[in-house]
Short mmCIF file of C-alpha atoms in Angstrom, two decimals:
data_model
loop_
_atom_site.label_atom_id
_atom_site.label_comp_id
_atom_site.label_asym_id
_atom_site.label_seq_id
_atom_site.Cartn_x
_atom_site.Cartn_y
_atom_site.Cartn_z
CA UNK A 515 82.24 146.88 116.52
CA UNK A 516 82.97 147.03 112.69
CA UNK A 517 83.65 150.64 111.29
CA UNK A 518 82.82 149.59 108.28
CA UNK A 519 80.30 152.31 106.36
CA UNK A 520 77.82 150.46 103.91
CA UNK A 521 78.90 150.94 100.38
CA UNK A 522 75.37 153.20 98.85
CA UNK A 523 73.94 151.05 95.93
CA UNK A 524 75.29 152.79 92.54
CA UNK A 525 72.24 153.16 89.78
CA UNK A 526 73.49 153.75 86.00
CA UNK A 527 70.70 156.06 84.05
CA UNK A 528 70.54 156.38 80.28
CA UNK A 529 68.42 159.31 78.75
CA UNK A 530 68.31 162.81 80.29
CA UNK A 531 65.09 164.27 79.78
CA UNK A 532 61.66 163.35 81.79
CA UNK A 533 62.03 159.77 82.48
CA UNK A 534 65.69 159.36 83.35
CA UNK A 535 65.51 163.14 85.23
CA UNK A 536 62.75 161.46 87.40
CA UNK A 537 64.34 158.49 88.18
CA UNK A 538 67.69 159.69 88.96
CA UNK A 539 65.95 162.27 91.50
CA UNK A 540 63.80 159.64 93.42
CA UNK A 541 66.48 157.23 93.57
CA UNK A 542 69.22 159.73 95.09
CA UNK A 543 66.86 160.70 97.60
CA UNK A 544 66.02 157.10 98.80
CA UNK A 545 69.84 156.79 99.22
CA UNK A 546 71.14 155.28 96.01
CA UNK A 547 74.61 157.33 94.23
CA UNK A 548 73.06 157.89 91.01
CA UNK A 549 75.41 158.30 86.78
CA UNK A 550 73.33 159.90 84.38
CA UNK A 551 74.91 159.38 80.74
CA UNK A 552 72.87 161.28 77.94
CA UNK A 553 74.26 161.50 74.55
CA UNK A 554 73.28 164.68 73.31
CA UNK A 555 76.28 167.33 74.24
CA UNK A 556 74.47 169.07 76.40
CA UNK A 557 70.89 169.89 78.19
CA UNK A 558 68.45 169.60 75.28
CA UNK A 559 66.04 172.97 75.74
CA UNK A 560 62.96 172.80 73.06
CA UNK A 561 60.32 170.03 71.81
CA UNK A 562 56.68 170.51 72.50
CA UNK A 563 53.88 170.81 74.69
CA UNK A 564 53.47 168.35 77.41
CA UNK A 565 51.40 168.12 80.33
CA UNK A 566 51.08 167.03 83.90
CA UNK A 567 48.14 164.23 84.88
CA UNK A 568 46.36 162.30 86.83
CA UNK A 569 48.92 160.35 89.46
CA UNK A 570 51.55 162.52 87.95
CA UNK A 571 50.41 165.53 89.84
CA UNK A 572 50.98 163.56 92.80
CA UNK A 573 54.25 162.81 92.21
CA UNK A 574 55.21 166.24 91.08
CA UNK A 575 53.94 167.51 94.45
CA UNK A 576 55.95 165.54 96.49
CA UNK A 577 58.87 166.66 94.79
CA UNK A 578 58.38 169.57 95.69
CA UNK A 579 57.86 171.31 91.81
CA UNK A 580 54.29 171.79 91.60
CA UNK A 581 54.33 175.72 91.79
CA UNK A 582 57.18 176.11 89.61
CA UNK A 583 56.02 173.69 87.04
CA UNK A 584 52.47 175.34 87.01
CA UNK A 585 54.52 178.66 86.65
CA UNK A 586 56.14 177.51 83.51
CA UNK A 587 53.27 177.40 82.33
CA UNK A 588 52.80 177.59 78.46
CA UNK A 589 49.77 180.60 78.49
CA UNK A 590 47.46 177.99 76.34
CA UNK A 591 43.77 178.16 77.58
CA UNK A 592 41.85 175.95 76.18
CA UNK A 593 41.69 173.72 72.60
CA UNK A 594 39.64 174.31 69.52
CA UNK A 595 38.94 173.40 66.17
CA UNK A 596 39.20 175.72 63.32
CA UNK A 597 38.20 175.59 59.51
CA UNK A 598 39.86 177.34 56.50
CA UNK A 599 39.50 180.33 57.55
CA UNK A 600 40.15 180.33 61.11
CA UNK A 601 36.91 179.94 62.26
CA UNK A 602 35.59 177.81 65.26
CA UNK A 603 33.71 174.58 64.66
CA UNK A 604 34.10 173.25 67.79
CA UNK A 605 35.86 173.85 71.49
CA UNK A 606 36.75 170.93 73.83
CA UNK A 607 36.48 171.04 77.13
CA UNK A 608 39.64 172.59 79.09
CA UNK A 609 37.74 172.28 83.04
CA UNK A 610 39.58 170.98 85.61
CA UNK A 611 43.56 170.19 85.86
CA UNK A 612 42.92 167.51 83.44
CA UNK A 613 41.63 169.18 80.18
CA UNK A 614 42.39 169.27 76.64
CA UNK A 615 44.23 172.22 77.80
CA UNK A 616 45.72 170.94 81.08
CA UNK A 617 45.91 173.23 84.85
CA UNK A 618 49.92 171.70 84.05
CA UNK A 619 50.78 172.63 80.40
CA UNK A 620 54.36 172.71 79.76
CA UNK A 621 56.79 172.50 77.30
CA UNK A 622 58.83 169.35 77.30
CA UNK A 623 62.43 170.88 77.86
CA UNK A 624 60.97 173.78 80.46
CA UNK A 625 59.52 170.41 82.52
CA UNK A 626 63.07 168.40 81.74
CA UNK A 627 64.79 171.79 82.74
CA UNK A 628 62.79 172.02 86.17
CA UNK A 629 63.84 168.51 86.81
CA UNK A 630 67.06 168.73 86.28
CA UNK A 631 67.49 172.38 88.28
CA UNK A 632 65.55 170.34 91.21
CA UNK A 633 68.47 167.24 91.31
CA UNK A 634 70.83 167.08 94.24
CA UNK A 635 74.38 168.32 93.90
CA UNK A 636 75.88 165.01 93.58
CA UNK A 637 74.02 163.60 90.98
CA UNK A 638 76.81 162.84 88.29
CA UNK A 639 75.74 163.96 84.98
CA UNK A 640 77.79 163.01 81.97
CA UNK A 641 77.10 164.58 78.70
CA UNK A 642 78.21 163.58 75.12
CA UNK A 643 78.25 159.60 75.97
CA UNK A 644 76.22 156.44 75.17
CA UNK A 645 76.02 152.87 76.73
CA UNK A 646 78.09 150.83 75.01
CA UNK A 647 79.24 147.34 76.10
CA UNK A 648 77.60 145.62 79.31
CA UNK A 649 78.57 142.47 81.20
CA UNK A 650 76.52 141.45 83.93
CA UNK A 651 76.79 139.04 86.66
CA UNK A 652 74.62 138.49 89.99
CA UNK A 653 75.58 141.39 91.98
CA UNK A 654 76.04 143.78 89.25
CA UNK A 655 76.48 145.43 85.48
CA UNK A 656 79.37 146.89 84.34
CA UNK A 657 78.68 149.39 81.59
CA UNK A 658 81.81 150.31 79.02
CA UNK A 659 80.56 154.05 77.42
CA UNK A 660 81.23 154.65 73.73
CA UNK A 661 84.56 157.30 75.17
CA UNK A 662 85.72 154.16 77.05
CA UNK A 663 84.38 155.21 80.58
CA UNK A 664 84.01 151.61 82.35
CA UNK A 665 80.78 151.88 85.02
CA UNK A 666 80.02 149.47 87.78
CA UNK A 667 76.61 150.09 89.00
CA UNK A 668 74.17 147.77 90.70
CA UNK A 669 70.96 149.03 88.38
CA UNK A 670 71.27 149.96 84.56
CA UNK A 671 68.25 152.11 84.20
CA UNK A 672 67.33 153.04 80.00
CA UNK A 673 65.46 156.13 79.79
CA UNK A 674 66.29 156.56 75.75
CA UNK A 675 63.32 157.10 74.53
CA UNK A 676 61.06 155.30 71.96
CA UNK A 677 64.09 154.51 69.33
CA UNK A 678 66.90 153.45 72.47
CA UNK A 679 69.14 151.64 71.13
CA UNK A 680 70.30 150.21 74.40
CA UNK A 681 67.36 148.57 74.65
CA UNK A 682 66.83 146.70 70.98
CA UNK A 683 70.89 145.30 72.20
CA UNK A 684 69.16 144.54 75.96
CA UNK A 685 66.19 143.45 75.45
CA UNK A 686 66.64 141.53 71.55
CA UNK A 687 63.28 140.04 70.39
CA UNK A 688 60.98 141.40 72.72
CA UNK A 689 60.32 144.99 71.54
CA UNK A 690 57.54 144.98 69.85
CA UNK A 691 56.93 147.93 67.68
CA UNK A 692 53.45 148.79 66.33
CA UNK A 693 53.91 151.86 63.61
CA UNK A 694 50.53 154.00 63.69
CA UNK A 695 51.06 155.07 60.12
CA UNK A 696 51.50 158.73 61.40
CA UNK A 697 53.87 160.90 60.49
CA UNK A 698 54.29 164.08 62.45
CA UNK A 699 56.60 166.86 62.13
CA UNK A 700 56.87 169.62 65.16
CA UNK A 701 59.01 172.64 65.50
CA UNK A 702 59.05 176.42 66.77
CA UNK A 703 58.29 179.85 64.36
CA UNK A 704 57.64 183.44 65.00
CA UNK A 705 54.65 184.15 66.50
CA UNK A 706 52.37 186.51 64.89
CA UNK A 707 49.27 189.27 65.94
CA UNK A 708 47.23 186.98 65.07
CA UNK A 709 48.06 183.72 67.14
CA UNK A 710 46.13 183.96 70.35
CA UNK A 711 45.97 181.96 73.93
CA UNK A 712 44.50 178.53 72.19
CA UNK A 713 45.48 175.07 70.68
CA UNK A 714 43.78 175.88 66.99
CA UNK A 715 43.48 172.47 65.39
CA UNK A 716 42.68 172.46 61.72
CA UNK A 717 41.81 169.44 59.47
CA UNK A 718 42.00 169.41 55.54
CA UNK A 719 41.16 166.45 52.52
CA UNK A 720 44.17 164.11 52.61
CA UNK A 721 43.84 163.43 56.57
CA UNK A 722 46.13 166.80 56.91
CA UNK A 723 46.18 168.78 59.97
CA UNK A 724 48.06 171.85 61.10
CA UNK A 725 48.16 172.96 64.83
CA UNK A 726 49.49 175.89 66.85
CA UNK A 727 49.91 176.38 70.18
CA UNK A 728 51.17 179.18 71.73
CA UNK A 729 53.54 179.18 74.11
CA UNK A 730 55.77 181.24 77.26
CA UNK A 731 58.97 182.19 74.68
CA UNK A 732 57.56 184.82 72.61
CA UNK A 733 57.40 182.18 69.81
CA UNK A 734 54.33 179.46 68.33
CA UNK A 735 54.41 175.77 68.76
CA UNK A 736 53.19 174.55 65.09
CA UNK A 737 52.62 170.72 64.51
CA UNK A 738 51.83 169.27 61.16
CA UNK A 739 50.57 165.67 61.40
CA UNK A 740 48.78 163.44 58.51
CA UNK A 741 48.55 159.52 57.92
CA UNK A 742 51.21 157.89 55.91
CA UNK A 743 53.41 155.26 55.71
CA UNK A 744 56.67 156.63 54.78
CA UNK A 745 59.96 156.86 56.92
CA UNK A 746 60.29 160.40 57.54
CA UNK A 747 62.93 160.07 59.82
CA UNK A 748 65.16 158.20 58.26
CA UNK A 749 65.91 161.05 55.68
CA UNK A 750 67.56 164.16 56.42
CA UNK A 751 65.84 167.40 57.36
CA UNK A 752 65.61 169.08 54.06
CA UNK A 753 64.60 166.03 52.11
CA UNK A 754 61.78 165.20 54.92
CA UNK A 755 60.49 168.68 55.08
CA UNK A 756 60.29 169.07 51.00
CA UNK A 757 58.34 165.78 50.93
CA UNK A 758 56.57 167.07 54.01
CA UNK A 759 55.98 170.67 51.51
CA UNK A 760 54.27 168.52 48.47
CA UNK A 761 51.84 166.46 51.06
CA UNK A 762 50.50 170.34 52.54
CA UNK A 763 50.38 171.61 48.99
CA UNK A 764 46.94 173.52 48.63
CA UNK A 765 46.39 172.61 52.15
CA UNK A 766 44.85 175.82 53.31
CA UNK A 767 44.79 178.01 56.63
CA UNK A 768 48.15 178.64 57.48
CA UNK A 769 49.91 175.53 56.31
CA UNK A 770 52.25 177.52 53.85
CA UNK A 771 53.16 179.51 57.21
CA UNK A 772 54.39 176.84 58.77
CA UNK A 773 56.06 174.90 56.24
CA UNK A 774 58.00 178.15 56.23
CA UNK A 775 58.96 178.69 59.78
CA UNK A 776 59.80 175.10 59.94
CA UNK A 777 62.56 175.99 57.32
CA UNK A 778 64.31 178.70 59.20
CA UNK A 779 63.47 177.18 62.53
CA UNK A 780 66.51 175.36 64.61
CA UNK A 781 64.45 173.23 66.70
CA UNK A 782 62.05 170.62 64.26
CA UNK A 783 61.46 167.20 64.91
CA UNK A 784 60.36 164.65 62.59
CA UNK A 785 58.64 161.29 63.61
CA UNK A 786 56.43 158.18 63.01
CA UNK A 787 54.39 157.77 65.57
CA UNK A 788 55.26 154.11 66.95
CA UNK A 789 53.93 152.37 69.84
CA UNK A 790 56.14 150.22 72.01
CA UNK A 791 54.48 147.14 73.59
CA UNK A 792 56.74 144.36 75.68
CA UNK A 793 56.28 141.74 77.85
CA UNK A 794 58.69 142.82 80.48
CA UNK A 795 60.55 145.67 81.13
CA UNK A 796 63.19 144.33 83.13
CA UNK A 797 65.99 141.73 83.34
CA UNK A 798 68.52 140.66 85.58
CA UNK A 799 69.74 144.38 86.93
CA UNK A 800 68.28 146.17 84.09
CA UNK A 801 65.03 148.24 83.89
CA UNK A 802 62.84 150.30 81.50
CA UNK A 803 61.46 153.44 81.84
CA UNK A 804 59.35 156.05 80.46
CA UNK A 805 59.00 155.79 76.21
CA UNK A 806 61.86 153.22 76.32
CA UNK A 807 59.76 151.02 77.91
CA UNK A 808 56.08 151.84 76.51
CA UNK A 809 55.54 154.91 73.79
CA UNK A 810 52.34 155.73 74.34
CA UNK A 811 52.87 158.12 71.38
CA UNK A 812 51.02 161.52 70.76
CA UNK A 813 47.69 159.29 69.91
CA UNK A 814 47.50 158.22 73.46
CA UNK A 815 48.76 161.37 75.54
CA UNK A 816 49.97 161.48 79.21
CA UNK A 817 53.28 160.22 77.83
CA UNK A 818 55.03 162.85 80.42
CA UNK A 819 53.19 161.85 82.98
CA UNK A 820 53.89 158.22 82.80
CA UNK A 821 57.56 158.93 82.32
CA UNK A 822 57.43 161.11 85.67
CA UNK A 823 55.55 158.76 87.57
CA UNK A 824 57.78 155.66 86.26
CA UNK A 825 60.62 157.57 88.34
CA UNK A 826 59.12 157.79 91.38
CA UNK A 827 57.46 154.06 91.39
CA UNK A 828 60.69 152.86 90.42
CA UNK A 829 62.41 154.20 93.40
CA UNK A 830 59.78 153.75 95.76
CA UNK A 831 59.72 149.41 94.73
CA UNK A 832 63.75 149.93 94.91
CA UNK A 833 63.23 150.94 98.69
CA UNK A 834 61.43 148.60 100.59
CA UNK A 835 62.32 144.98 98.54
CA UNK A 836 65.58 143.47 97.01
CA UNK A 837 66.10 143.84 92.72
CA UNK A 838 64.52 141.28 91.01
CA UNK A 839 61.58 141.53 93.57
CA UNK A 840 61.70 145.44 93.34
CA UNK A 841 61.39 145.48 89.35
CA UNK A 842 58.69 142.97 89.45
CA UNK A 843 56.68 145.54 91.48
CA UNK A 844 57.47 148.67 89.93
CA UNK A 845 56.31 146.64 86.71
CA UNK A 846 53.06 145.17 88.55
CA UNK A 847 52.16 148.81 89.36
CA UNK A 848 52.95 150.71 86.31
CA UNK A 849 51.64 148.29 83.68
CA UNK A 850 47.72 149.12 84.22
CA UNK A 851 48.25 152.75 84.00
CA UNK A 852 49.76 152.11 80.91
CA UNK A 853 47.85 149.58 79.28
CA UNK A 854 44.69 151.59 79.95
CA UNK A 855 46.37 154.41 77.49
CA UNK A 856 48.08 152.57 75.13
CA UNK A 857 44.80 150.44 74.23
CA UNK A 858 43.49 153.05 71.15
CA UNK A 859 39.74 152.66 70.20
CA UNK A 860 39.46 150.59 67.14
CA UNK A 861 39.43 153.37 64.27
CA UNK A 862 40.74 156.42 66.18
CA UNK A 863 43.51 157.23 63.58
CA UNK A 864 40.64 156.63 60.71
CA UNK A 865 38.63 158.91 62.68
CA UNK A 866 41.24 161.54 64.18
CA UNK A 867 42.16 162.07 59.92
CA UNK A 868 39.61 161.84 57.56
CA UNK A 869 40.92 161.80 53.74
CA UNK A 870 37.67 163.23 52.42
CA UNK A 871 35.34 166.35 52.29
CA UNK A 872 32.66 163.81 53.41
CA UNK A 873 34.37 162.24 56.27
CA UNK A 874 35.60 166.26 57.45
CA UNK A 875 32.01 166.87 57.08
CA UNK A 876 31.28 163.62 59.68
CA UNK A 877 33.81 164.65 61.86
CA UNK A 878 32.97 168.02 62.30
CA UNK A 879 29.38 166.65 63.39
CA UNK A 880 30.95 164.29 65.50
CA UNK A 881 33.02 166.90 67.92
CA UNK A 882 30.11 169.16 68.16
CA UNK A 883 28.03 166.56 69.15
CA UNK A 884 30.84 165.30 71.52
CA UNK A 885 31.40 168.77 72.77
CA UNK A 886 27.35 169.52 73.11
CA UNK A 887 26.52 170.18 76.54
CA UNK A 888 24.63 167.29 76.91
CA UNK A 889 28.37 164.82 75.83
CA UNK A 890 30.65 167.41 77.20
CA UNK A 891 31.23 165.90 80.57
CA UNK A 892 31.87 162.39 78.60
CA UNK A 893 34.05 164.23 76.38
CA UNK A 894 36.06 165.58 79.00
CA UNK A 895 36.95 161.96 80.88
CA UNK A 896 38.65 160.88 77.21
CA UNK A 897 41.83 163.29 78.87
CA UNK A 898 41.95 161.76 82.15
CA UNK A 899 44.79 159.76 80.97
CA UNK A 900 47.67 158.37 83.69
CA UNK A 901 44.75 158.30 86.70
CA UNK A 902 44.23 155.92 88.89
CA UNK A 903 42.54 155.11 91.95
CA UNK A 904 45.50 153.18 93.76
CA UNK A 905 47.81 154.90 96.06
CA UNK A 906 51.29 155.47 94.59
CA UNK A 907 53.48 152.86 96.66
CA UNK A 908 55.03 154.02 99.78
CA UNK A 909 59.12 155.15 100.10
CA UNK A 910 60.05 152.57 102.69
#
């Protein structure tokens, strides 16, 4: 008899937060040694609200984070739309887990965070580093790190996000970015008397919004969001947020507010929203998951919940076939949940940001008629985002 131990398989993740957090999880507990490199220095805390859908809470249940997920918790109750001067014009529905206001409302590094707390001991997590160089051959990639660490590993997985770099090397000419001609810019400020337990949404001329959410720090979660076609984030922070200052001027409500917090505040993020559509998300012994592989972007939601769920399908396809026939099924499964929220209604960003007192005046119609009783229950289905009706695929 041989004494011999089988060598575990060896899986390479890229990215850190939801996505790559998920995957490395589900993959070291169906029996895989798992490398997470994330470049940042260290655990990134912040960003903004996310939320928990659909096949997602499955998955979140049966890793065993449901009740301390739903105990993080961000205190918002339920989503409205405000004018000028604060008042409502219209609430949407927040019944049931899957709400404008979700049962799982979270902020995105409290989720990442709960994650991460959640991995096994022995899940290697190196900080500080990027994917550099790869070479791959049949039974393998071998990863050289930008410090010069050289990684064998039998699975490269990228969890980068929507701008990974690994991928545009990977995966040349088939990312296929579709810029929504939204810029958005989020970040954290003091929280005042007069911010309460709801999303307030406010619309202005110019297709200008301003939104704040509260959250479980102490602090407010402000957004500020309008259509434009201008590269935000390839300035730096104080020439994006002064450009950012002459779009709101005038704006109304509490625009100037925010503008200001965002100037003291440590923790802003500045973005065009960009969808990522490709034909495959895998090749050879490399895979794609999470925004890497499919930004739904803001416009579509559930974002988080795909990204969770991508771990867990990923894993589940890794246990019961070999690579190229695992990868082929994790795609198979995934791609319907996310085609069905990636596919925007024609006009939705015309619609979402009017430009003029007229179409404000439309759209306020619009959402009271959509949040009538009579359209309510229609309304509320336009959340259900990351559902299905198929099982999740079984850990073999």
């Amino acid at each position: 008899m041989s004494n011999d131990v089988m060598t575990p398989p060896h899986a390479l993740v890229s990215g850190a937060s939801i996505a790559g957090l998920s995957a490395a999880y589900w993959l070291r507990s169906t029996g895989w040694d798992v490398t997470v490199v994330e470049r940042a220095p260290a655990f990134r805390d912040g960003g903004q609200n996310v939320d928990v859908r659909g096949v997602a809470r499955e998955v979140l249940d049966r890793m065993g984070l449901f009740d301390a997920v739903k105990a993080l918790n961000t205190t918002e109750t339920g989503a409205v739309f405000v004018d000028g001067r604060g008042r409502v014009t219209a609430e949407l529905p927040s019944d049931g887990p899957d709400g404008a206001t979700a049962e799982l409302e979270i902020l995105r590094g409290d989720f990442a965070r709960a994650i991460l707390d959640h991995l096994p001991d022995d899940v290697e997590i190196v900080y500080g580093d990027t994917i550099g160089d790869t070479a791959e051959d049949e039974d393998s990639v071998t990863v050289t790190t930008a410090a010069g660490r050289v990684l064998r590993a039998d699975l490269l997985v990228i969890a980068e996000g929507v701008r990974s770099a690994t991928r545009d090397r990977l995966f040349d000419g088939l990312v296929d970015r579709r810029a929504l001609g939204v810029n958005m810019v989020f970040g954290t400020i003091p929280r005042t008397e007069a911010d309460d337990d709801r999303w307030r949404w406010y619309s202005t001329v110019g297709g200008r919004q301003v939104h704040l959410r509260p959250d479980n720090h102490g602090t407010t979660r402000a957004i500020l969001s309008y259509p434009r076609d201008e590269a935000l984030a390839s300035l730096d922070r104080d020439q994006a947020l002064a450009r950012v200052r002459a779009r709101y001027s005038g704006a109304g409500w509490e625009a100037e507010r925010v503008l200001d917090g965002f100037d003291a505040s440590g923790d802003v993020y500045i973005d065009g929203l960009t969808q990522i559509r490709m034909p495959t998300w895998h090749r050879g012994r490399v895979c794609l998951v999470g925004d890497a592989a499919w930004c739904v972007t803001p416009m579509g939601g559930g974002g988080a919940s795909l990204a969770l769920t991508s771990g867990y399908v990923l894993a589940a396809c890794l246990s019961a076939a070999d690579t190229e026939a695992a990868l082929t099924a994790y795609e198979s499964w995934m791609r319907p949940l996310v085609d069905s929220v990636q596919k925007l209604p024609p006009g939705v960003v015309r619609l979402a940001y009017p430009r003029t007192r007229l179409g404000l005046a439309l759209r306020t119609l619009v959402m009271r008629a959509l949040t009538s009783p009579l359209l309510a229950p229609v309304t509320a289905r336009l959340t259900r985002v990351a559902d299905t009706n198929r099982p999740l695929p079984p850990i073999a």
